[in-house]
Amino acid sequence: RAKETGRLNGSYMPIDFAAHARSLGAASYTARTADELEQALRQAKLEPGPVLVEIKVLPGTNTDSYESWWHVGVPEVSVSDKVLEAHQQMRKNVKAARPY
C-alpha cells in the first residue's frame, strides 16, 4: 500500500505481478475469473520452465490474521538440505495456522 500517511495504510498500489514475472524470464498468466484460472492452469502445464499465475482478488480478502507469513509453498523434493528443512518448517506452520 502507498505510504500516504507515514504508514502503509494508504491506497493500494497497482502492481502487475505477471509483468514482473515475465521481466524475470518466467511465463505468466493473469486470472480474474474461474474460467480464466482454468485456462491459465492448462497453459501453465505446457510451459517448460517457471510459471506465475496471478490471481486477482479483492484487496483484504483471505488475509485476516495472516500478518506474519503467507503460505506460498516450499518444494518437498530438492537436492538442497536448506530447502528440505524449509519445507518441514512450512508443514509445521501450516498445522499451527487457523483454517480459512
PDB file of N, CA and C in Angstrom:
ATOM      1  N   ARG A   1       0.829  -1.172   0.000  1.00  0.00           N
ATOM      2  CA  ARG A   1       0.000   0.000   0.000  1.00  0.00           C
ATOM      3  C   ARG A   1       0.876   1.238   0.000  1.00  0.00           C
ATOM      4  N   ALA A   2       0.336   2.294  -0.523  1.00  0.00           N
ATOM      5  CA  ALA A   2       1.081   3.543  -0.607  1.00  0.00           C
ATOM      6  C   ALA A   2       1.301   4.121   0.790  1.00  0.00           C
ATOM      7  N   LYS A   3       2.401   4.791   0.959  1.00  0.00           N
ATOM      8  CA  LYS A   3       2.778   5.355   2.252  1.00  0.00           C
ATOM      9  C   LYS A   3       2.319   6.810   2.318  1.00  0.00           C
ATOM     10  N   GLU A   4       1.008   7.027   2.192  1.00  0.00           N
ATOM     11  CA  GLU A   4       0.458   8.375   2.138  1.00  0.00           C
ATOM     12  C   GLU A   4       0.412   9.062   3.489  1.00  0.00           C
ATOM     13  N   THR A   5       0.296   8.295   4.560  1.00  0.00           N
ATOM     14  CA  THR A   5       0.144   8.871   5.896  1.00  0.00           C
ATOM     15  C   THR A   5       1.351   8.606   6.786  1.00  0.00           C
ATOM     16  N   GLY A   6       2.447   8.148   6.192  1.00  0.00           N
ATOM     17  CA  GLY A   6       3.598   7.757   7.000  1.00  0.00           C
ATOM     18  C   GLY A   6       3.515   6.309   7.430  1.00  0.00           C
ATOM     19  N   ARG A   7       2.395   5.664   7.136  1.00  0.00           N
ATOM     20  CA  ARG A   7       2.190   4.254   7.439  1.00  0.00           C
ATOM     21  C   ARG A   7       1.759   3.566   6.147  1.00  0.00           C
ATOM     22  N   LEU A   8       1.820   2.265   6.122  1.00  0.00           N
ATOM     23  CA  LEU A   8       1.419   1.531   4.923  1.00  0.00           C
ATOM     24  C   LEU A   8      -0.086   1.263   4.944  1.00  0.00           C
ATOM     25  N   ASN A   9      -0.858   2.337   5.037  1.00  0.00           N
ATOM     26  CA  ASN A   9      -2.313   2.201   5.075  1.00  0.00           C
ATOM     27  C   ASN A   9      -2.990   3.101   4.043  1.00  0.00           C
ATOM     28  N   GLY A  10      -2.260   3.533   3.061  1.00  0.00           N
ATOM     29  CA  GLY A  10      -2.811   4.382   2.012  1.00  0.00           C
ATOM     30  C   GLY A  10      -3.498   3.564   0.936  1.00  0.00           C
ATOM     31  N   SER A  11      -3.633   4.131  -0.229  1.00  0.00           N
ATOM     32  CA  SER A  11      -4.312   3.448  -1.328  1.00  0.00           C
ATOM     33  C   SER A  11      -3.476   2.267  -1.815  1.00  0.00           C
ATOM     34  N   TYR A  12      -4.177   1.309  -2.428  1.00  0.00           N
ATOM     35  CA  TYR A  12      -3.492   0.128  -2.942  1.00  0.00           C
ATOM     36  C   TYR A  12      -2.666   0.490  -4.161  1.00  0.00           C
ATOM     37  N   MET A  13      -1.462  -0.063  -4.251  1.00  0.00           N
ATOM     38  CA  MET A  13      -0.576   0.197  -5.380  1.00  0.00           C
ATOM     39  C   MET A  13      -0.872  -0.807  -6.489  1.00  0.00           C
ATOM     40  N   PRO A  14      -1.016  -0.343  -7.708  1.00  0.00           N
ATOM     41  CA  PRO A  14      -1.306  -1.264  -8.815  1.00  0.00           C
ATOM     42  C   PRO A  14      -0.032  -1.968  -9.285  1.00  0.00           C
ATOM     43  N   ILE A  15       0.186  -3.175  -8.794  1.00  0.00           N
ATOM     44  CA  ILE A  15       1.379  -3.940  -9.152  1.00  0.00           C
ATOM     45  C   ILE A  15       0.979  -5.042 -10.118  1.00  0.00           C
ATOM     46  N   ASP A  16       1.638  -5.111 -11.236  1.00  0.00           N
ATOM     47  CA  ASP A  16       1.377  -6.153 -12.237  1.00  0.00           C
ATOM     48  C   ASP A  16       2.392  -7.272 -12.006  1.00  0.00           C
ATOM     49  N   PHE A  17       2.018  -8.235 -11.169  1.00  0.00           N
ATOM     50  CA  PHE A  17       2.927  -9.320 -10.822  1.00  0.00           C
ATOM     51  C   PHE A  17       3.234 -10.197 -12.040  1.00  0.00           C
ATOM     52  N   ALA A  18       2.281 -10.343 -12.936  1.00  0.00           N
ATOM     53  CA  ALA A  18       2.519 -11.147 -14.139  1.00  0.00           C
ATOM     54  C   ALA A  18       3.607 -10.496 -14.997  1.00  0.00           C
ATOM     55  N   ALA A  19       3.547  -9.186 -15.154  1.00  0.00           N
ATOM     56  CA  ALA A  19       4.573  -8.485 -15.933  1.00  0.00           C
ATOM     57  C   ALA A  19       5.934  -8.595 -15.250  1.00  0.00           C
ATOM     58  N   HIS A  20       5.939  -8.513 -13.931  1.00  0.00           N
ATOM     59  CA  HIS A  20       7.206  -8.632 -13.203  1.00  0.00           C
ATOM     60  C   HIS A  20       7.799 -10.028 -13.407  1.00  0.00           C
ATOM     61  N   ALA A  21       6.964 -11.056 -13.338  1.00  0.00           N
ATOM     62  CA  ALA A  21       7.455 -12.424 -13.558  1.00  0.00           C
ATOM     63  C   ALA A  21       8.043 -12.568 -14.956  1.00  0.00           C
ATOM     64  N   ARG A  22       7.354 -11.995 -15.950  1.00  0.00           N
ATOM     65  CA  ARG A  22       7.883 -12.048 -17.317  1.00  0.00           C
ATOM     66  C   ARG A  22       9.226 -11.341 -17.404  1.00  0.00           C
ATOM     67  N   SER A  23       9.384 -10.232 -16.673  1.00  0.00           N
ATOM     68  CA  SER A  23      10.656  -9.494 -16.719  1.00  0.00           C
ATOM     69  C   SER A  23      11.799 -10.318 -16.142  1.00  0.00           C
ATOM     70  N   LEU A  24      11.471 -11.319 -15.331  1.00  0.00           N
ATOM     71  CA  LEU A  24      12.481 -12.201 -14.744  1.00  0.00           C
ATOM     72  C   LEU A  24      12.661 -13.482 -15.545  1.00  0.00           C
ATOM     73  N   GLY A  25      11.936 -13.600 -16.652  1.00  0.00           N
ATOM     74  CA  GLY A  25      12.100 -14.753 -17.520  1.00  0.00           C
ATOM     75  C   GLY A  25      11.097 -15.868 -17.331  1.00  0.00           C
ATOM     76  N   ALA A  26      10.119 -15.687 -16.467  1.00  0.00           N
ATOM     77  CA  ALA A  26       9.110 -16.725 -16.250  1.00  0.00           C
ATOM     78  C   ALA A  26       7.922 -16.494 -17.178  1.00  0.00           C
ATOM     79  N   ALA A  27       7.237 -17.551 -17.488  1.00  0.00           N
ATOM     80  CA  ALA A  27       5.953 -17.404 -18.186  1.00  0.00           C
ATOM     81  C   ALA A  27       4.948 -16.935 -17.145  1.00  0.00           C
ATOM     82  N   SER A  28       3.951 -16.165 -17.578  1.00  0.00           N
ATOM     83  CA  SER A  28       2.974 -15.697 -16.594  1.00  0.00           C
ATOM     84  C   SER A  28       1.603 -15.541 -17.220  1.00  0.00           C
ATOM     85  N   TYR A  29       0.616 -15.725 -16.366  1.00  0.00           N
ATOM     86  CA  TYR A  29      -0.779 -15.610 -16.770  1.00  0.00           C
ATOM     87  C   TYR A  29      -1.522 -14.869 -15.662  1.00  0.00           C
ATOM     88  N   THR A  30      -2.586 -14.173 -16.043  1.00  0.00           N
ATOM     89  CA  THR A  30      -3.415 -13.455 -15.079  1.00  0.00           C
ATOM     90  C   THR A  30      -4.830 -14.001 -15.159  1.00  0.00           C
ATOM     91  N   ALA A  31      -5.430 -14.241 -13.985  1.00  0.00           N
ATOM     92  CA  ALA A  31      -6.794 -14.758 -13.932  1.00  0.00           C
ATOM     93  C   ALA A  31      -7.654 -13.849 -13.060  1.00  0.00           C
ATOM     94  N   ARG A  32      -8.800 -13.443 -13.619  1.00  0.00           N
ATOM     95  CA  ARG A  32      -9.768 -12.638 -12.876  1.00  0.00           C
ATOM     96  C   ARG A  32     -11.067 -13.394 -12.639  1.00  0.00           C
ATOM     97  N   THR A  33     -11.234 -14.513 -13.338  1.00  0.00           N
ATOM     98  CA  THR A  33     -12.438 -15.332 -13.210  1.00  0.00           C
ATOM     99  C   THR A  33     -12.026 -16.792 -13.083  1.00  0.00           C
ATOM    100  N   ALA A  34     -12.975 -17.625 -12.695  1.00  0.00           N
ATOM    101  CA  ALA A  34     -12.693 -19.056 -12.586  1.00  0.00           C
ATOM    102  C   ALA A  34     -12.326 -19.640 -13.948  1.00  0.00           C
ATOM    103  N   ASP A  35     -13.009 -19.190 -14.996  1.00  0.00           N
ATOM    104  CA  ASP A  35     -12.684 -19.680 -16.345  1.00  0.00           C
ATOM    105  C   ASP A  35     -11.264 -19.293 -16.748  1.00  0.00           C
ATOM    106  N   GLU A  36     -10.873 -18.046 -16.455  1.00  0.00           N
ATOM    107  CA  GLU A  36      -9.511 -17.605 -16.774  1.00  0.00           C
ATOM    108  C   GLU A  36      -8.491 -18.396 -15.983  1.00  0.00           C
ATOM    109  N   LEU A  37      -8.810 -18.735 -14.733  1.00  0.00           N
ATOM    110  CA  LEU A  37      -7.889 -19.522 -13.919  1.00  0.00           C
ATOM    111  C   LEU A  37      -7.715 -20.923 -14.507  1.00  0.00           C
ATOM    112  N   GLU A  38      -8.813 -21.543 -14.896  1.00  0.00           N
ATOM    113  CA  GLU A  38      -8.714 -22.875 -15.509  1.00  0.00           C
ATOM    114  C   GLU A  38      -7.852 -22.826 -16.767  1.00  0.00           C
ATOM    115  N   GLN A  39      -8.057 -21.817 -17.598  1.00  0.00           N
ATOM    116  CA  GLN A  39      -7.278 -21.678 -18.832  1.00  0.00           C
ATOM    117  C   GLN A  39      -5.797 -21.439 -18.509  1.00  0.00           C
ATOM    118  N   ALA A  40      -5.534 -20.588 -17.522  1.00  0.00           N
ATOM    119  CA  ALA A  40      -4.147 -20.298 -17.144  1.00  0.00           C
ATOM    120  C   ALA A  40      -3.451 -21.555 -16.634  1.00  0.00           C
ATOM    121  N   LEU A  41      -4.142 -22.354 -15.845  1.00  0.00           N
ATOM    122  CA  LEU A  41      -3.541 -23.580 -15.323  1.00  0.00           C
ATOM    123  C   LEU A  41      -3.266 -24.587 -16.443  1.00  0.00           C
ATOM    124  N   ARG A  42      -4.177 -24.661 -17.407  1.00  0.00           N
ATOM    125  CA  ARG A  42      -3.934 -25.546 -18.563  1.00  0.00           C
ATOM    126  C   ARG A  42      -2.688 -25.089 -19.321  1.00  0.00           C
ATOM    127  N   GLN A  43      -2.580 -23.781 -19.561  1.00  0.00           N
ATOM    128  CA  GLN A  43      -1.425 -23.236 -20.282  1.00  0.00           C
ATOM    129  C   GLN A  43      -0.145 -23.434 -19.478  1.00  0.00           C
ATOM    130  N   ALA A  44      -0.223 -23.225 -18.160  1.00  0.00           N
ATOM    131  CA  ALA A  44       0.962 -23.345 -17.303  1.00  0.00           C
ATOM    132  C   ALA A  44       1.562 -24.743 -17.374  1.00  0.00           C
ATOM    133  N   LYS A  45       0.718 -25.752 -17.465  1.00  0.00           N
ATOM    134  CA  LYS A  45       1.207 -27.132 -17.543  1.00  0.00           C
ATOM    135  C   LYS A  45       2.023 -27.389 -18.802  1.00  0.00           C
ATOM    136  N   LEU A  46       1.806 -26.579 -19.826  1.00  0.00           N
ATOM    137  CA  LEU A  46       2.528 -26.750 -21.091  1.00  0.00           C
ATOM    138  C   LEU A  46       3.875 -26.036 -21.104  1.00  0.00           C
ATOM    139  N   GLU A  47       4.106 -25.164 -20.138  1.00  0.00           N
ATOM    140  CA  GLU A  47       5.347 -24.382 -20.104  1.00  0.00           C
ATOM    141  C   GLU A  47       6.516 -25.241 -19.643  1.00  0.00           C
ATOM    142  N   PRO A  48       7.697 -25.063 -20.233  1.00  0.00           N
ATOM    143  CA  PRO A  48       8.859 -25.875 -19.852  1.00  0.00           C
ATOM    144  C   PRO A  48       9.594 -25.367 -18.603  1.00  0.00           C
ATOM    145  N   GLY A  49       9.321 -24.145 -18.177  1.00  0.00           N
ATOM    146  CA  GLY A  49      10.055 -23.571 -17.048  1.00  0.00           C
ATOM    147  C   GLY A  49       9.126 -22.986 -16.004  1.00  0.00           C
ATOM    148  N   PRO A  50       9.644 -22.067 -15.194  1.00  0.00           N
ATOM    149  CA  PRO A  50       8.844 -21.476 -14.121  1.00  0.00           C
ATOM    150  C   PRO A  50       7.652 -20.691 -14.664  1.00  0.00           C
ATOM    151  N   VAL A  51       6.560 -20.739 -13.905  1.00  0.00           N
ATOM    152  CA  VAL A  51       5.313 -20.081 -14.300  1.00  0.00           C
ATOM    153  C   VAL A  51       4.713 -19.378 -13.092  1.00  0.00           C
ATOM    154  N   LEU A  52       4.195 -18.182 -13.324  1.00  0.00           N
ATOM    155  CA  LEU A  52       3.430 -17.486 -12.297  1.00  0.00           C
ATOM    156  C   LEU A  52       2.012 -17.316 -12.822  1.00  0.00           C
ATOM    157  N   VAL A  53       1.030 -17.705 -12.004  1.00  0.00           N
ATOM    158  CA  VAL A  53      -0.370 -17.432 -12.323  1.00  0.00           C
ATOM    159  C   VAL A  53      -0.830 -16.396 -11.311  1.00  0.00           C
ATOM    160  N   GLU A  54      -1.048 -15.188 -11.788  1.00  0.00           N
ATOM    161  CA  GLU A  54      -1.501 -14.097 -10.920  1.00  0.00           C
ATOM    162  C   GLU A  54      -3.017 -14.178 -10.830  1.00  0.00           C
ATOM    163  N   ILE A  55      -3.516 -14.371  -9.616  1.00  0.00           N
ATOM    164  CA  ILE A  55      -4.958 -14.468  -9.390  1.00  0.00           C
ATOM    165  C   ILE A  55      -5.401 -13.167  -8.728  1.00  0.00           C
ATOM    166  N   LYS A  56      -6.154 -12.395  -9.471  1.00  0.00           N
ATOM    167  CA  LYS A  56      -6.626 -11.108  -8.963  1.00  0.00           C
ATOM    168  C   LYS A  56      -7.764 -11.350  -7.974  1.00  0.00           C
ATOM    169  N   VAL A  57      -7.648 -10.795  -6.778  1.00  0.00           N
ATOM    170  CA  VAL A  57      -8.678 -10.904  -5.752  1.00  0.00           C
ATOM    171  C   VAL A  57      -8.976  -9.522  -5.202  1.00  0.00           C
ATOM    172  N   LEU A  58     -10.055  -9.407  -4.482  1.00  0.00           N
ATOM    173  CA  LEU A  58     -10.394  -8.135  -3.861  1.00  0.00           C
ATOM    174  C   LEU A  58      -9.412  -7.845  -2.738  1.00  0.00           C
ATOM    175  N   PRO A  59      -8.914  -6.626  -2.636  1.00  0.00           N
ATOM    176  CA  PRO A  59      -7.988  -6.279  -1.552  1.00  0.00           C
ATOM    177  C   PRO A  59      -8.597  -6.602  -0.188  1.00  0.00           C
ATOM    178  N   GLY A  60      -7.793  -7.213   0.679  1.00  0.00           N
ATOM    179  CA  GLY A  60      -8.227  -7.513   2.034  1.00  0.00           C
ATOM    180  C   GLY A  60      -8.921  -8.851   2.192  1.00  0.00           C
ATOM    181  N   THR A  61      -9.171  -9.567   1.106  1.00  0.00           N
ATOM    182  CA  THR A  61      -9.836 -10.861   1.236  1.00  0.00           C
ATOM    183  C   THR A  61      -8.800 -11.949   1.473  1.00  0.00           C
ATOM    184  N   ASN A  62      -9.162 -12.904   2.297  1.00  0.00           N
ATOM    185  CA  ASN A  62      -8.332 -14.060   2.606  1.00  0.00           C
ATOM    186  C   ASN A  62      -6.988 -13.696   3.224  1.00  0.00           C
ATOM    187  N   THR A  63      -6.938 -12.606   3.978  1.00  0.00           N
ATOM    188  CA  THR A  63      -5.689 -12.248   4.635  1.00  0.00           C
ATOM    189  C   THR A  63      -5.862 -12.029   6.131  1.00  0.00           C
ATOM    190  N   ASP A  64      -7.066 -12.187   6.667  1.00  0.00           N
ATOM    191  CA  ASP A  64      -7.304 -11.941   8.084  1.00  0.00           C
ATOM    192  C   ASP A  64      -6.444 -12.859   8.948  1.00  0.00           C
ATOM    193  N   SER A  65      -5.718 -12.265   9.860  1.00  0.00           N
ATOM    194  CA  SER A  65      -4.862 -12.977  10.821  1.00  0.00           C
ATOM    195  C   SER A  65      -3.673 -13.678  10.188  1.00  0.00           C
ATOM    196  N   TYR A  66      -3.333 -13.332   8.972  1.00  0.00           N
ATOM    197  CA  TYR A  66      -2.149 -13.894   8.335  1.00  0.00           C
ATOM    198  C   TYR A  66      -1.123 -12.793   8.115  1.00  0.00           C
ATOM    199  N   GLU A  67      -0.883 -11.996   9.144  1.00  0.00           N
ATOM    200  CA  GLU A  67       0.015 -10.859   9.030  1.00  0.00           C
ATOM    201  C   GLU A  67       1.487 -11.263   9.016  1.00  0.00           C
ATOM    202  N   SER A  68       1.832 -12.429   9.575  1.00  0.00           N
ATOM    203  CA  SER A  68       3.241 -12.747   9.752  1.00  0.00           C
ATOM    204  C   SER A  68       3.844 -13.620   8.652  1.00  0.00           C
ATOM    205  N   TRP A  69       3.038 -14.390   7.929  1.00  0.00           N
ATOM    206  CA  TRP A  69       3.601 -15.215   6.863  1.00  0.00           C
ATOM    207  C   TRP A  69       2.501 -15.578   5.886  1.00  0.00           C
ATOM    208  N   TRP A  70       2.895 -15.860   4.675  1.00  0.00           N
ATOM    209  CA  TRP A  70       1.976 -16.307   3.636  1.00  0.00           C
ATOM    210  C   TRP A  70       2.332 -17.727   3.277  1.00  0.00           C
ATOM    211  N   HIS A  71       1.328 -18.555   3.069  1.00  0.00           N
ATOM    212  CA  HIS A  71       1.569 -19.935   2.670  1.00  0.00           C
ATOM    213  C   HIS A  71       1.701 -19.969   1.151  1.00  0.00           C
ATOM    214  N   VAL A  72       2.929 -19.911   0.669  1.00  0.00           N
ATOM    215  CA  VAL A  72       3.173 -19.947  -0.769  1.00  0.00           C
ATOM    216  C   VAL A  72       3.815 -21.259  -1.207  1.00  0.00           C
ATOM    217  N   GLY A  73       4.093 -22.119  -0.243  1.00  0.00           N
ATOM    218  CA  GLY A  73       4.632 -23.428  -0.582  1.00  0.00           C
ATOM    219  C   GLY A  73       6.141 -23.446  -0.711  1.00  0.00           C
ATOM    220  N   VAL A  74       6.718 -24.559  -0.315  1.00  0.00           N
ATOM    221  CA  VAL A  74       8.155 -24.810  -0.436  1.00  0.00           C
ATOM    222  C   VAL A  74       8.291 -26.206  -1.032  1.00  0.00           C
ATOM    223  N   PRO A  75       9.179 -26.399  -1.990  1.00  0.00           N
ATOM    224  CA  PRO A  75       9.306 -27.721  -2.616  1.00  0.00           C
ATOM    225  C   PRO A  75       9.532 -28.831  -1.596  1.00  0.00           C
ATOM    226  N   GLU A  76       8.857 -29.947  -1.812  1.00  0.00           N
ATOM    227  CA  GLU A  76       9.013 -31.112  -0.944  1.00  0.00           C
ATOM    228  C   GLU A  76      10.219 -31.943  -1.345  1.00  0.00           C
ATOM    229  N   VAL A  77      10.639 -31.832  -2.595  1.00  0.00           N
ATOM    230  CA  VAL A  77      11.762 -32.602  -3.120  1.00  0.00           C
ATOM    231  C   VAL A  77      12.824 -31.626  -3.619  1.00  0.00           C
ATOM    232  N   SER A  78      14.052 -31.801  -3.138  1.00  0.00           N
ATOM    233  CA  SER A  78      15.145 -30.921  -3.553  1.00  0.00           C
ATOM    234  C   SER A  78      16.474 -31.571  -3.210  1.00  0.00           C
ATOM    235  N   VAL A  79      17.514 -31.154  -3.899  1.00  0.00           N
ATOM    236  CA  VAL A  79      18.856 -31.617  -3.553  1.00  0.00           C
ATOM    237  C   VAL A  79      19.454 -30.746  -2.452  1.00  0.00           C
ATOM    238  N   SER A  80      18.800 -29.645  -2.126  1.00  0.00           N
ATOM    239  CA  SER A  80      19.295 -28.723  -1.114  1.00  0.00           C
ATOM    240  C   SER A  80      18.713 -29.058   0.266  1.00  0.00           C
ATOM    241  N   ASP A  81      19.596 -29.267   1.245  1.00  0.00           N
ATOM    242  CA  ASP A  81      19.141 -29.529   2.611  1.00  0.00           C
ATOM    243  C   ASP A  81      18.370 -28.334   3.170  1.00  0.00           C
ATOM    244  N   LYS A  82      18.775 -27.122   2.792  1.00  0.00           N
ATOM    245  CA  LYS A  82      18.074 -25.921   3.274  1.00  0.00           C
ATOM    246  C   LYS A  82      16.626 -25.904   2.791  1.00  0.00           C
ATOM    247  N   VAL A  83      16.403 -26.298   1.557  1.00  0.00           N
ATOM    248  CA  VAL A  83      15.042 -26.337   1.011  1.00  0.00           C
ATOM    249  C   VAL A  83      14.223 -27.405   1.728  1.00  0.00           C
ATOM    250  N   LEU A  84      14.801 -28.561   1.967  1.00  0.00           N
ATOM    251  CA  LEU A  84      14.086 -29.629   2.669  1.00  0.00           C
ATOM    252  C   LEU A  84      13.734 -29.214   4.092  1.00  0.00           C
ATOM    253  N   GLU A  85      14.653 -28.529   4.770  1.00  0.00           N
ATOM    254  CA  GLU A  85      14.380 -28.028   6.119  1.00  0.00           C
ATOM    255  C   GLU A  85      13.274 -26.970   6.083  1.00  0.00           C
ATOM    256  N   ALA A  86      13.313 -26.099   5.083  1.00  0.00           N
ATOM    257  CA  ALA A  86      12.282 -25.067   4.947  1.00  0.00           C
ATOM    258  C   ALA A  86      10.915 -25.706   4.701  1.00  0.00           C
ATOM    259  N   HIS A  87      10.876 -26.793   3.943  1.00  0.00           N
ATOM    260  CA  HIS A  87       9.618 -27.494   3.699  1.00  0.00           C
ATOM    261  C   HIS A  87       9.051 -28.051   5.008  1.00  0.00           C
ATOM    262  N   GLN A  88       9.909 -28.662   5.812  1.00  0.00           N
ATOM    263  CA  GLN A  88       9.452 -29.202   7.096  1.00  0.00           C
ATOM    264  C   GLN A  88       8.932 -28.080   8.006  1.00  0.00           C
ATOM    265  N   GLN A  89       9.618 -26.949   8.011  1.00  0.00           N
ATOM    266  CA  GLN A  89       9.174 -25.816   8.826  1.00  0.00           C
ATOM    267  C   GLN A  89       7.822 -25.302   8.330  1.00  0.00           C
ATOM    268  N   MET A  90       7.663 -25.236   7.016  1.00  0.00           N
ATOM    269  CA  MET A  90       6.393 -24.799   6.448  1.00  0.00           C
ATOM    270  C   MET A  90       5.269 -25.736   6.871  1.00  0.00           C
ATOM    271  N   ARG A  91       5.515 -27.039   6.852  1.00  0.00           N
ATOM    272  CA  ARG A  91       4.483 -28.005   7.249  1.00  0.00           C
ATOM    273  C   ARG A  91       4.064 -27.782   8.695  1.00  0.00           C
ATOM    274  N   LYS A  92       5.024 -27.480   9.576  1.00  0.00           N
ATOM    275  CA  LYS A  92       4.686 -27.187  10.978  1.00  0.00           C
ATOM    276  C   LYS A  92       3.826 -25.937  11.064  1.00  0.00           C
ATOM    277  N   ASN A  93       4.197 -24.897  10.304  1.00  0.00           N
ATOM    278  CA  ASN A  93       3.443 -23.648  10.339  1.00  0.00           C
ATOM    279  C   ASN A  93       2.025 -23.838   9.825  1.00  0.00           C
ATOM    280  N   VAL A  94       1.864 -24.633   8.786  1.00  0.00           N
ATOM    281  CA  VAL A  94       0.534 -24.873   8.230  1.00  0.00           C
ATOM    282  C   VAL A  94      -0.346 -25.576   9.252  1.00  0.00           C
ATOM    283  N   LYS A  95       0.208 -26.532   9.983  1.00  0.00           N
ATOM    284  CA  LYS A  95      -0.561 -27.237  11.012  1.00  0.00           C
ATOM    285  C   LYS A  95      -0.995 -26.287  12.130  1.00  0.00           C
ATOM    286  N   ALA A  96      -0.174 -25.285  12.417  1.00  0.00           N
ATOM    287  CA  ALA A  96      -0.483 -24.348  13.503  1.00  0.00           C
ATOM    288  C   ALA A  96      -1.424 -23.215  13.059  1.00  0.00           C
ATOM    289  N   ALA A  97      -1.590 -23.052  11.738  1.00  0.00           N
ATOM    290  CA  ALA A  97      -2.417 -21.953  11.230  1.00  0.00           C
ATOM    291  C   ALA A  97      -3.903 -22.232  11.393  1.00  0.00           C
ATOM    292  N   ARG A  98      -4.652 -21.177  11.562  1.00  0.00           N
ATOM    293  CA  ARG A  98      -6.098 -21.298  11.629  1.00  0.00           C
ATOM    294  C   ARG A  98      -6.637 -21.633  10.243  1.00  0.00           C
ATOM    295  N   PRO A  99      -7.480 -22.649  10.103  1.00  0.00           N
ATOM    296  CA  PRO A  99      -8.026 -22.963   8.778  1.00  0.00           C
ATOM    297  C   PRO A  99      -8.927 -21.828   8.294  1.00  0.00           C
ATOM    298  N   TYR A 100      -8.842 -21.530   7.022  1.00  0.00           N
ATOM    299  CA  TYR A 100      -9.653 -20.454   6.462  1.00  0.00           C
ATOM    300  C   TYR A 100     -11.037 -20.957   6.163  1.00  0.00           C
TER     301      TYR A 100
END
